[in-house]
Amino acid sequence: MAENAAPPAKTEEKRSWADEESDEEKEAAAPPSQAADEAQPSELKKIESLSISDGKDSGERLLDDPDDSEIKAVTSGDTVYTSAVTFEDLKLSDELIKGLYVEMGFSKPSKIQAITLPMILTPPYKDLVAQAHNGSGKTTCFVLGMLSRVDPKRKIPQAICICPTRELAQQNHAVLLKMGKYTGITSMCAIPSDSANYIPINKRPPVTEQVVIGTPGTIKKWTSAKKLSTRDMKILVFDEADHMLAEDGFRDDSERIMKEIQRSSGGCQVLLFSATFNEAVKAFVSRVIKDGNQIFVKKEELTLEKVKQYKVQCPDELSKVEVIKDKIFEFGQKVGQTIIFVRTRNSARMLHQSLTEEGYECTSVQGALKQEDRDQIIKEFKDGLTKVLITTDLLARGFDQRQVLSSTSCALIGTDQSWRKSSVISSIIFLRFLTGGVRKILSLL
DNA sequence: AAAAAAC
């Protein structure tokens, strides 16, 4: 459990350096008496609802969720699913159970696991679209799904997971190795290899590993070169599925891969997992996934309500850097590590440079770096060797930094969106110009 | 609108 970052000070002291809200925000947000950081959490703290429908049902049934005690069974189509109270309910192999208890340290399924795992593991293995908050145990759902649907005796690829970034693919692969430690199930990452150990595709032996986790381009390349057989695929997972299926994301690649695998395998189960699904993606999903189980959480407030938010208004770009130096570093030392999100690769580079020049220790990572360097920088941060990491959307999604540090981290937001997607951040500091943008953020609250 | 993957 990550304890909430104790705010460094109460409101009054905070205002010694954080400006008060502007007029624009006042009209956009709440009654003028309410400071912005009061306006956000408690009001949004509603009981989260789960909506369960069979995909054809237009009228969604909403199950109020009183700490999951009442939800025992949910039906979808003709199949009756019994929510899993224990992992034993799922009839997993002993080896897998051991991995869950010993390696992962789990005791019982989380709510999303209790509901989705039976849907994933019960014939006729329907497709599944599932939304679950960050930190709710989403990864376990599909990793466990893949591990239990693979036949350990057959040395051929039977499960694929596709992720939007190499980093996320590696992270998910690490989870799979850990959870599947005693199963003997083999797996590999399908991401572009770094220059040092590059193997031309035609020299690459066909994949014999049973689970493959990778990024779209490489998966596509390997399958079209017949190095990755999809004939015996039983389960296909898209992590961060909303991005994988968004028009400005990986939709084309994803759709092609999905079609190809479903064709060659004769209908393989597809799982779509994400913390967020906007309406456009939902509409697309319902076209692609015709007859699947669906789980949506009503609103995506969970990340928000745990988060303490501060705003600092800066008249110009230069003063942002001043605030980072004077305040963020100091604040970051109290709470642990800091991630600074910025919008562009270039600002990541520039900010890193100007901070370093002035003797502030930090690192930065963005997509223009070589893969080796990316891996190295992230490893150092996860190992706690570096305290301040500047990054772009590269780490905005699915970056799980709890596996390293139970202490809190602090994120400084330079973009409108990335902080909402990021996993466990207990504290947010906005740095924005006086003009523009603020209203947009407030409307999201 | 930029970032991500990968050509």
Coordinates of C-alpha atoms (C1' of nucleotides) in Angstrom, one line a residue:
Chain A
M1 CA 0.0 0.0 0.0
A2 CA 1.5 3.3 -1.0
E3 CA 0.7 5.7 1.7
N4 CA -0.5 9.0 0.4
A5 CA 2.1 11.6 0.2
A6 CA 1.6 13.8 3.1
P7 CA 1.2 17.2 1.5
P8 CA 4.3 19.1 2.3
A9 CA 2.3 21.7 4.1
K10 CA -1.2 22.8 4.7
T11 CA -2.9 25.1 2.3
E12 CA -1.6 28.3 3.7
E13 CA 2.0 27.2 3.6
K14 CA 1.6 25.7 0.2
R15 CA 0.6 29.0 -1.1
S16 CA 3.9 30.4 -0.1
W17 CA 4.9 29.1 -3.4
A18 CA 1.9 27.8 -5.2
D19 CA -0.2 30.5 -6.6
E20 CA -3.9 30.7 -6.0
E21 CA -6.2 29.9 -8.7
S22 CA -6.8 32.4 -11.5
D23 CA -10.1 34.0 -12.4
E24 CA -10.4 31.8 -15.3
E25 CA -10.2 28.7 -13.1
K26 CA -12.7 30.1 -10.7
E27 CA -15.4 30.4 -13.3
A28 CA -14.5 27.2 -14.9
A29 CA -14.5 25.1 -11.8
A30 CA -16.1 25.5 -8.5
P31 CA -17.6 28.1 -6.2
P32 CA -15.0 30.7 -5.7
S33 CA -14.5 29.9 -2.1
Q34 CA -13.2 26.5 -3.0
A35 CA -9.5 26.1 -3.7
A36 CA -8.8 23.9 -6.6
D37 CA -7.2 21.2 -4.5
E38 CA -10.3 21.0 -2.3
A39 CA -12.6 20.9 -5.3
Q40 CA -11.2 17.7 -6.6
P41 CA -11.1 14.6 -4.4
S42 CA -13.9 14.1 -2.0
E43 CA -16.7 15.2 -4.3
L44 CA -15.6 12.5 -6.7
K45 CA -15.4 9.8 -4.2
K46 CA -18.4 7.9 -5.3
I47 CA -18.8 4.2 -5.1
E48 CA -17.5 2.8 -8.3
S49 CA -20.0 0.9 -10.3
L50 CA -19.4 -2.0 -12.5
S51 CA -21.4 -2.4 -15.6
I52 CA -21.7 -5.9 -16.9
S53 CA -23.4 -6.7 -20.2
D54 CA -23.1 -9.2 -22.9
G55 CA -22.3 -6.8 -25.6
K56 CA -25.7 -7.1 -27.3
D57 CA -27.5 -5.7 -24.4
S58 CA -28.0 -2.1 -25.1
G59 CA -29.5 -1.4 -21.7
E60 CA -26.5 -1.8 -19.4
R61 CA -27.0 -3.3 -16.0
L62 CA -25.2 -1.5 -13.3
L63 CA -24.1 -3.5 -10.3
D64 CA -23.4 -1.3 -7.4
D65 CA -20.4 -2.5 -5.8
P66 CA -20.3 -2.6 -2.0
D67 CA -16.8 -3.8 -1.7
D68 CA -17.5 -6.8 -3.9
S69 CA -19.1 -8.9 -1.2
E70 CA -22.4 -9.2 -3.0
I71 CA -21.1 -10.0 -6.5
K72 CA -21.0 -13.7 -6.8
A73 CA -22.0 -14.4 -10.3
V74 CA -22.4 -12.5 -13.5
T75 CA -24.0 -13.8 -16.6
S76 CA -23.0 -13.1 -20.1
G77 CA -24.8 -14.6 -23.0
D78 CA -25.6 -18.2 -22.2
T79 CA -22.6 -18.8 -20.0
V80 CA -22.9 -18.5 -16.3
Y81 CA -19.7 -17.2 -14.7
T82 CA -19.1 -17.6 -11.0
S83 CA -16.9 -14.9 -9.5
A84 CA -13.7 -16.4 -8.1
V85 CA -13.4 -15.9 -4.4
T86 CA -10.1 -17.7 -4.2
F87 CA -7.5 -18.6 -6.8
E88 CA -8.3 -22.2 -6.2
D89 CA -11.8 -21.6 -7.6
L90 CA -10.2 -21.1 -10.9
K91 CA -8.7 -24.7 -11.1
L92 CA -5.3 -23.4 -11.9
S93 CA -2.3 -25.7 -12.0
D94 CA -0.5 -26.2 -8.7
E95 CA 2.6 -24.6 -10.3
L96 CA 0.6 -21.5 -11.2
I97 CA -1.0 -21.3 -7.8
K98 CA 2.5 -21.5 -6.2
G99 CA 3.7 -18.7 -8.4
L100 CA 0.8 -16.5 -7.4
Y101 CA 1.3 -17.1 -3.7
V102 CA 5.0 -17.4 -3.4
E103 CA 6.4 -15.2 -6.1
M104 CA 3.6 -12.6 -6.5
G105 CA 2.7 -12.7 -2.8
F106 CA -1.1 -12.7 -3.6
S107 CA -3.6 -14.1 -1.2
K108 CA -6.9 -13.7 -3.1
P109 CA -8.1 -12.4 -6.4
S110 CA -8.7 -8.6 -6.6
K111 CA -12.2 -7.6 -7.7
I112 CA -11.4 -7.3 -11.4
Q113 CA -9.6 -10.6 -11.3
A114 CA -12.5 -12.3 -9.5
I115 CA -14.8 -11.2 -12.3
T116 CA -12.7 -11.5 -15.4
L117 CA -10.7 -14.6 -14.7
P118 CA -13.7 -16.9 -14.9
M119 CA -14.7 -15.2 -18.1
I120 CA -11.2 -15.7 -19.5
L121 CA -10.9 -19.3 -18.4
T122 CA -14.3 -20.8 -18.9
P123 CA -15.2 -22.3 -22.3
P124 CA -16.3 -21.2 -24.8
Y125 CA -13.5 -18.7 -24.1
K126 CA -15.4 -15.7 -25.2
D127 CA -13.6 -12.5 -26.1
L128 CA -13.4 -9.9 -23.3
V129 CA -13.2 -6.2 -23.1
A130 CA -12.3 -5.1 -19.6
Q131 CA -11.7 -1.8 -18.1
A132 CA -10.0 -1.6 -14.8
H133 CA -8.2 1.1 -12.9
N134 CA -4.5 1.4 -12.7
G135 CA -3.2 -0.7 -9.8
S136 CA -6.3 -2.9 -9.6
G137 CA -4.5 -6.0 -10.9
K138 CA -5.2 -5.8 -14.6
T139 CA -1.9 -7.2 -15.6
T140 CA -2.4 -10.3 -13.5
C141 CA -5.7 -10.9 -15.3
F142 CA -4.2 -11.3 -18.7
V143 CA -0.9 -12.8 -17.6
L144 CA -2.7 -15.4 -15.6
G145 CA -5.1 -15.9 -18.5
M146 CA -2.2 -16.5 -20.9
L147 CA -0.4 -18.8 -18.5
S148 CA -3.4 -21.0 -17.8
R149 CA -4.6 -21.3 -21.4
V150 CA -1.2 -22.4 -22.7
D151 CA -0.6 -26.2 -23.0
P152 CA 2.9 -26.5 -21.4
K153 CA 3.5 -29.7 -23.4
R154 CA 3.3 -28.1 -26.8
K155 CA 6.4 -26.2 -27.7
I156 CA 4.8 -23.7 -30.0
P157 CA 3.5 -20.1 -29.6
Q158 CA 0.0 -20.2 -28.0
A159 CA -0.4 -16.8 -26.5
I160 CA 0.5 -13.2 -27.6
C161 CA 0.3 -10.0 -25.8
I162 CA 0.7 -6.7 -27.6
C163 CA 1.7 -3.5 -25.9
P164 CA 2.1 0.1 -27.0
T165 CA 5.7 0.6 -25.9
R166 CA 8.8 -1.6 -25.6
E167 CA 9.1 -0.7 -21.9
L168 CA 5.6 -2.0 -21.2
A169 CA 6.2 -5.1 -23.1
Q170 CA 9.3 -5.8 -21.0
Q171 CA 7.5 -5.0 -17.8
N172 CA 4.7 -7.4 -18.6
H173 CA 7.2 -10.0 -19.6
A174 CA 8.9 -9.7 -16.2
V175 CA 5.5 -10.2 -14.5
L176 CA 4.9 -13.3 -16.6
L177 CA 8.3 -14.8 -15.8
K178 CA 7.7 -14.2 -12.2
M179 CA 4.2 -15.5 -12.0
G180 CA 4.9 -18.5 -14.3
K181 CA 8.2 -19.3 -12.6
Y182 CA 7.1 -22.9 -11.6
T183 CA 5.1 -23.7 -14.7
G184 CA 8.0 -24.3 -17.1
I185 CA 6.1 -22.2 -19.6
T186 CA 8.5 -20.5 -22.0
S187 CA 8.2 -16.9 -23.2
M188 CA 9.9 -14.2 -25.0
C189 CA 9.8 -10.5 -25.8
A190 CA 9.1 -9.5 -29.4
I191 CA 10.5 -6.0 -29.5
P192 CA 13.1 -4.5 -31.9
S193 CA 16.5 -5.8 -30.8
D194 CA 19.2 -3.2 -30.0
S195 CA 21.9 -2.7 -32.5
A196 CA 24.4 -4.8 -30.6
N197 CA 22.6 -8.1 -30.9
Y198 CA 20.6 -7.5 -34.1
I199 CA 19.6 -10.6 -36.0
P200 CA 18.3 -10.2 -39.5
I201 CA 14.9 -11.6 -39.7
N202 CA 15.7 -14.4 -42.2
K203 CA 18.5 -15.6 -39.9
R204 CA 16.1 -15.8 -36.9
P205 CA 14.9 -19.2 -35.9
P206 CA 11.2 -19.7 -35.7
V207 CA 9.8 -18.8 -32.3
T208 CA 9.2 -21.9 -30.2
E209 CA 8.4 -20.1 -27.0
Q210 CA 4.8 -20.5 -25.8
V211 CA 4.0 -16.9 -24.9
V212 CA 5.2 -13.9 -26.8
I213 CA 4.9 -10.4 -25.5
G214 CA 5.8 -7.5 -27.8
T215 CA 5.1 -4.4 -29.7
P216 CA 3.0 -4.2 -32.9
G217 CA 5.7 -3.6 -35.5
T218 CA 7.9 -6.5 -34.4
I219 CA 5.0 -8.9 -34.0
K220 CA 3.8 -8.0 -37.5
K221 CA 7.3 -8.4 -38.9
W222 CA 7.8 -11.8 -37.3
T223 CA 4.4 -13.1 -38.3
S224 CA 4.7 -12.0 -41.9
A225 CA 8.2 -13.5 -42.1
K226 CA 6.7 -16.8 -40.9
K227 CA 9.0 -16.7 -37.9
L228 CA 6.1 -16.5 -35.5
S229 CA 3.4 -19.0 -36.2
T230 CA -0.1 -18.0 -35.2
R231 CA -1.8 -21.2 -36.1
D232 CA -2.0 -22.5 -32.6
M233 CA -2.8 -19.2 -30.9
K234 CA -5.3 -19.6 -28.1
I235 CA -5.3 -16.2 -26.6
L236 CA -4.4 -12.7 -27.9
V237 CA -4.1 -9.8 -25.5
F238 CA -4.0 -6.1 -26.1
D239 CA -2.7 -4.2 -23.2
E240 CA -3.6 -0.5 -23.0
A241 CA -6.2 -1.5 -25.5
D242 CA -7.8 1.9 -26.0
H243 CA -4.5 3.2 -27.3
M244 CA -3.9 0.1 -29.3
L245 CA -7.3 0.5 -31.0
A246 CA -7.4 4.3 -31.2
E247 CA -7.4 5.9 -34.6
D248 CA -4.4 8.0 -33.8
G249 CA -2.7 5.0 -32.1
F250 CA -2.0 1.6 -33.4
R251 CA -5.5 0.8 -34.8
D252 CA -4.3 -0.3 -38.2
D253 CA -1.6 -2.6 -36.9
S254 CA -3.7 -4.0 -34.2
E255 CA -6.7 -4.7 -36.4
R256 CA -4.5 -6.4 -39.0
I257 CA -2.8 -8.6 -36.4
M258 CA -6.1 -9.5 -34.8
K259 CA -7.7 -10.5 -38.1
E260 CA -4.7 -12.5 -39.2
I261 CA -4.4 -14.4 -36.0
Q262 CA -8.1 -15.1 -35.7
R263 CA -8.1 -16.3 -39.3
S264 CA -5.1 -18.6 -39.0
S265 CA -5.9 -19.9 -35.6
G266 CA -9.5 -20.5 -36.3
G267 CA -10.9 -18.0 -33.8
C268 CA -8.6 -17.3 -31.0
Q269 CA -9.8 -15.5 -27.8
V270 CA -9.1 -11.8 -27.7
L271 CA -8.7 -9.8 -24.5
L272 CA -8.7 -6.1 -24.5
F273 CA -7.6 -4.5 -21.2
S274 CA -7.3 -0.8 -20.4
A275 CA -7.8 1.7 -17.7
T276 CA -9.6 4.0 -20.1
F277 CA -12.0 3.6 -23.0
N278 CA -13.3 6.6 -24.7
E279 CA -16.5 6.6 -26.6
A280 CA -14.8 6.4 -30.0
V281 CA -12.8 3.4 -29.0
K282 CA -15.8 1.8 -27.4
A283 CA -17.7 2.2 -30.7
F284 CA -14.8 0.7 -32.6
V285 CA -14.4 -2.2 -30.1
S286 CA -18.1 -3.2 -30.5
R287 CA -17.6 -3.5 -34.2
V288 CA -14.5 -5.6 -33.8
I289 CA -15.5 -7.7 -30.9
K290 CA -18.9 -8.9 -31.9
D291 CA -19.8 -11.4 -29.2
G292 CA -17.7 -10.8 -26.1
N293 CA -18.1 -10.1 -22.5
Q294 CA -17.6 -6.5 -21.5
I295 CA -16.8 -4.9 -18.2
F296 CA -16.6 -1.1 -17.9
V297 CA -16.1 0.9 -14.8
K298 CA -18.4 3.9 -14.7
K299 CA -15.9 6.6 -14.4
E300 CA -12.2 7.0 -14.2
E301 CA -12.0 8.8 -11.0
L302 CA -9.9 6.4 -9.0
T303 CA -6.6 7.7 -9.9
L304 CA -7.8 11.2 -9.2
E305 CA -9.1 10.8 -5.8
K306 CA -5.9 9.4 -4.4
V307 CA -3.9 12.2 -5.8
K308 CA -3.1 15.4 -4.2
Q309 CA -2.9 18.2 -6.7
Y310 CA -1.2 21.5 -6.6
K311 CA -1.0 24.2 -9.2
V312 CA 1.8 26.6 -9.7
Q313 CA 1.2 29.2 -12.3
C314 CA 4.2 30.4 -14.2
P315 CA 4.4 33.5 -16.3
D316 CA 6.9 31.9 -18.8
E317 CA 8.9 28.8 -19.6
L318 CA 11.9 30.0 -17.7
S319 CA 10.1 30.4 -14.4
K320 CA 8.9 26.8 -14.7
V321 CA 12.5 25.7 -14.6
E322 CA 13.0 27.9 -11.5
V323 CA 10.1 26.3 -9.8
I324 CA 11.4 22.9 -10.6
K325 CA 14.8 23.7 -9.2
D326 CA 13.7 25.4 -6.1
K327 CA 10.6 23.5 -5.2
I328 CA 10.2 20.2 -7.0
F329 CA 13.5 18.9 -6.1
E330 CA 13.1 19.8 -2.5
F331 CA 9.6 18.3 -2.5
G332 CA 10.8 15.3 -4.3
Q333 CA 13.4 14.6 -1.7
K334 CA 10.7 14.4 0.9
V335 CA 8.4 12.0 -0.9
G336 CA 10.8 9.8 -2.7
Q337 CA 11.3 9.8 -6.4
T338 CA 9.9 12.2 -8.9
I339 CA 8.7 11.7 -12.4
I340 CA 8.4 14.8 -14.5
F341 CA 6.2 14.5 -17.5
V342 CA 6.7 16.8 -20.4
R343 CA 5.0 17.0 -23.8
T344 CA 7.8 16.6 -26.3
R345 CA 11.0 14.8 -26.6
N346 CA 12.7 18.1 -27.0
S347 CA 11.5 19.6 -23.8
A348 CA 12.6 16.4 -22.0
R349 CA 16.1 16.9 -23.4
M350 CA 16.2 20.6 -22.8
L351 CA 14.9 20.4 -19.2
H352 CA 17.4 17.7 -18.4
Q353 CA 20.2 19.7 -19.9
S354 CA 19.4 22.9 -18.1
L355 CA 18.9 21.2 -14.8
T356 CA 22.1 19.3 -15.2
E357 CA 24.0 22.4 -16.1
E358 CA 23.0 23.9 -12.8
G359 CA 24.1 20.9 -10.8
Y360 CA 20.7 19.3 -10.2
E361 CA 20.9 15.5 -10.7
C362 CA 18.3 14.0 -12.9
T363 CA 17.9 11.7 -15.9
S364 CA 15.5 11.8 -18.8
V365 CA 14.1 9.1 -21.1
Q366 CA 12.2 9.5 -24.4
G367 CA 11.7 7.6 -27.6
A368 CA 14.6 9.2 -29.5
L369 CA 17.1 7.5 -27.3
K370 CA 18.6 4.1 -28.2
Q371 CA 16.9 1.2 -26.7
E372 CA 19.9 0.2 -24.6
D373 CA 20.0 3.7 -23.1
R374 CA 16.3 3.7 -22.4
D375 CA 16.5 0.4 -20.6
Q376 CA 19.5 1.5 -18.6
I377 CA 17.9 4.8 -17.5
I378 CA 14.7 3.1 -16.5
K379 CA 16.5 0.4 -14.6
E380 CA 18.5 3.0 -12.7
F381 CA 15.3 4.7 -11.7
K382 CA 13.5 1.5 -10.7
D383 CA 16.5 0.5 -8.7
G384 CA 16.3 3.8 -6.9
L385 CA 19.7 5.0 -8.1
T386 CA 18.2 8.1 -9.7
K387 CA 15.7 10.3 -8.0
V388 CA 14.3 12.5 -10.7
L389 CA 13.2 11.2 -14.1
I390 CA 12.0 13.4 -16.9
T391 CA 9.9 11.7 -19.5
T392 CA 7.3 11.9 -22.2
D393 CA 4.2 9.9 -23.0
L394 CA 6.7 7.0 -23.3
L395 CA 6.1 6.3 -19.6
A396 CA 2.6 7.7 -19.3
R397 CA 0.9 4.4 -19.6
G398 CA 1.2 1.3 -17.5
F399 CA 4.5 2.3 -16.0
D400 CA 4.4 0.5 -12.7
Q401 CA 6.9 1.9 -10.4
R402 CA 5.5 0.4 -7.2
Q403 CA 7.3 -2.8 -7.9
V404 CA 10.4 -0.9 -6.8
L405 CA 9.4 1.6 -4.2
S406 CA 6.5 1.6 -1.9
S407 CA 7.2 5.1 -1.0
T408 CA 5.5 7.8 -2.9
S409 CA 6.5 9.5 -6.0
C410 CA 5.7 12.9 -7.2
A411 CA 4.8 13.8 -10.7
L412 CA 5.1 17.1 -12.3
I413 CA 2.8 17.5 -15.2
G414 CA 3.6 19.2 -18.4
T415 CA 0.9 17.6 -20.5
D416 CA -2.8 17.4 -20.2
Q417 CA -3.1 13.7 -20.4
S418 CA -0.1 11.7 -19.3
W419 CA -0.6 12.0 -15.6
R420 CA -4.1 10.5 -15.8
K421 CA -2.7 7.4 -17.3
S422 CA 0.3 7.0 -15.2
S423 CA 0.1 4.3 -12.5
V424 CA 0.8 5.2 -9.0
I425 CA 1.5 8.8 -8.4
S426 CA 0.4 10.2 -5.1
S427 CA 1.0 13.8 -5.8
I428 CA 0.7 16.0 -8.8
I429 CA 2.0 19.4 -9.4
F430 CA 0.9 21.4 -12.4
L431 CA 3.1 23.8 -13.9
R432 CA 1.3 25.8 -16.5
F433 CA 1.4 29.1 -18.2
L434 CA -1.1 31.6 -17.2
T435 CA -2.9 31.4 -20.4
G436 CA -4.8 28.4 -21.8
G437 CA -4.9 24.8 -20.7
V438 CA -6.0 25.3 -17.2
R439 CA -9.7 25.3 -18.0
K440 CA -9.2 22.0 -19.8
I441 CA -7.6 20.4 -16.9
L442 CA -10.3 21.6 -14.5
S443 CA -13.0 20.3 -16.7
L444 CA -11.4 16.9 -16.4
L445 CA -11.7 17.0 -12.7
Chain B
dA1 C1' -0.6 17.9 -31.7
dA2 C1' 3.1 15.0 -30.3
dA3 C1' 4.6 10.5 -29.0
dA4 C1' 5.0 5.8 -29.7
dA5 C1' 6.6 1.5 -33.1
dA6 C1' 9.1 0.5 -37.1
dC7 C1' 9.9 0.8 -42.0

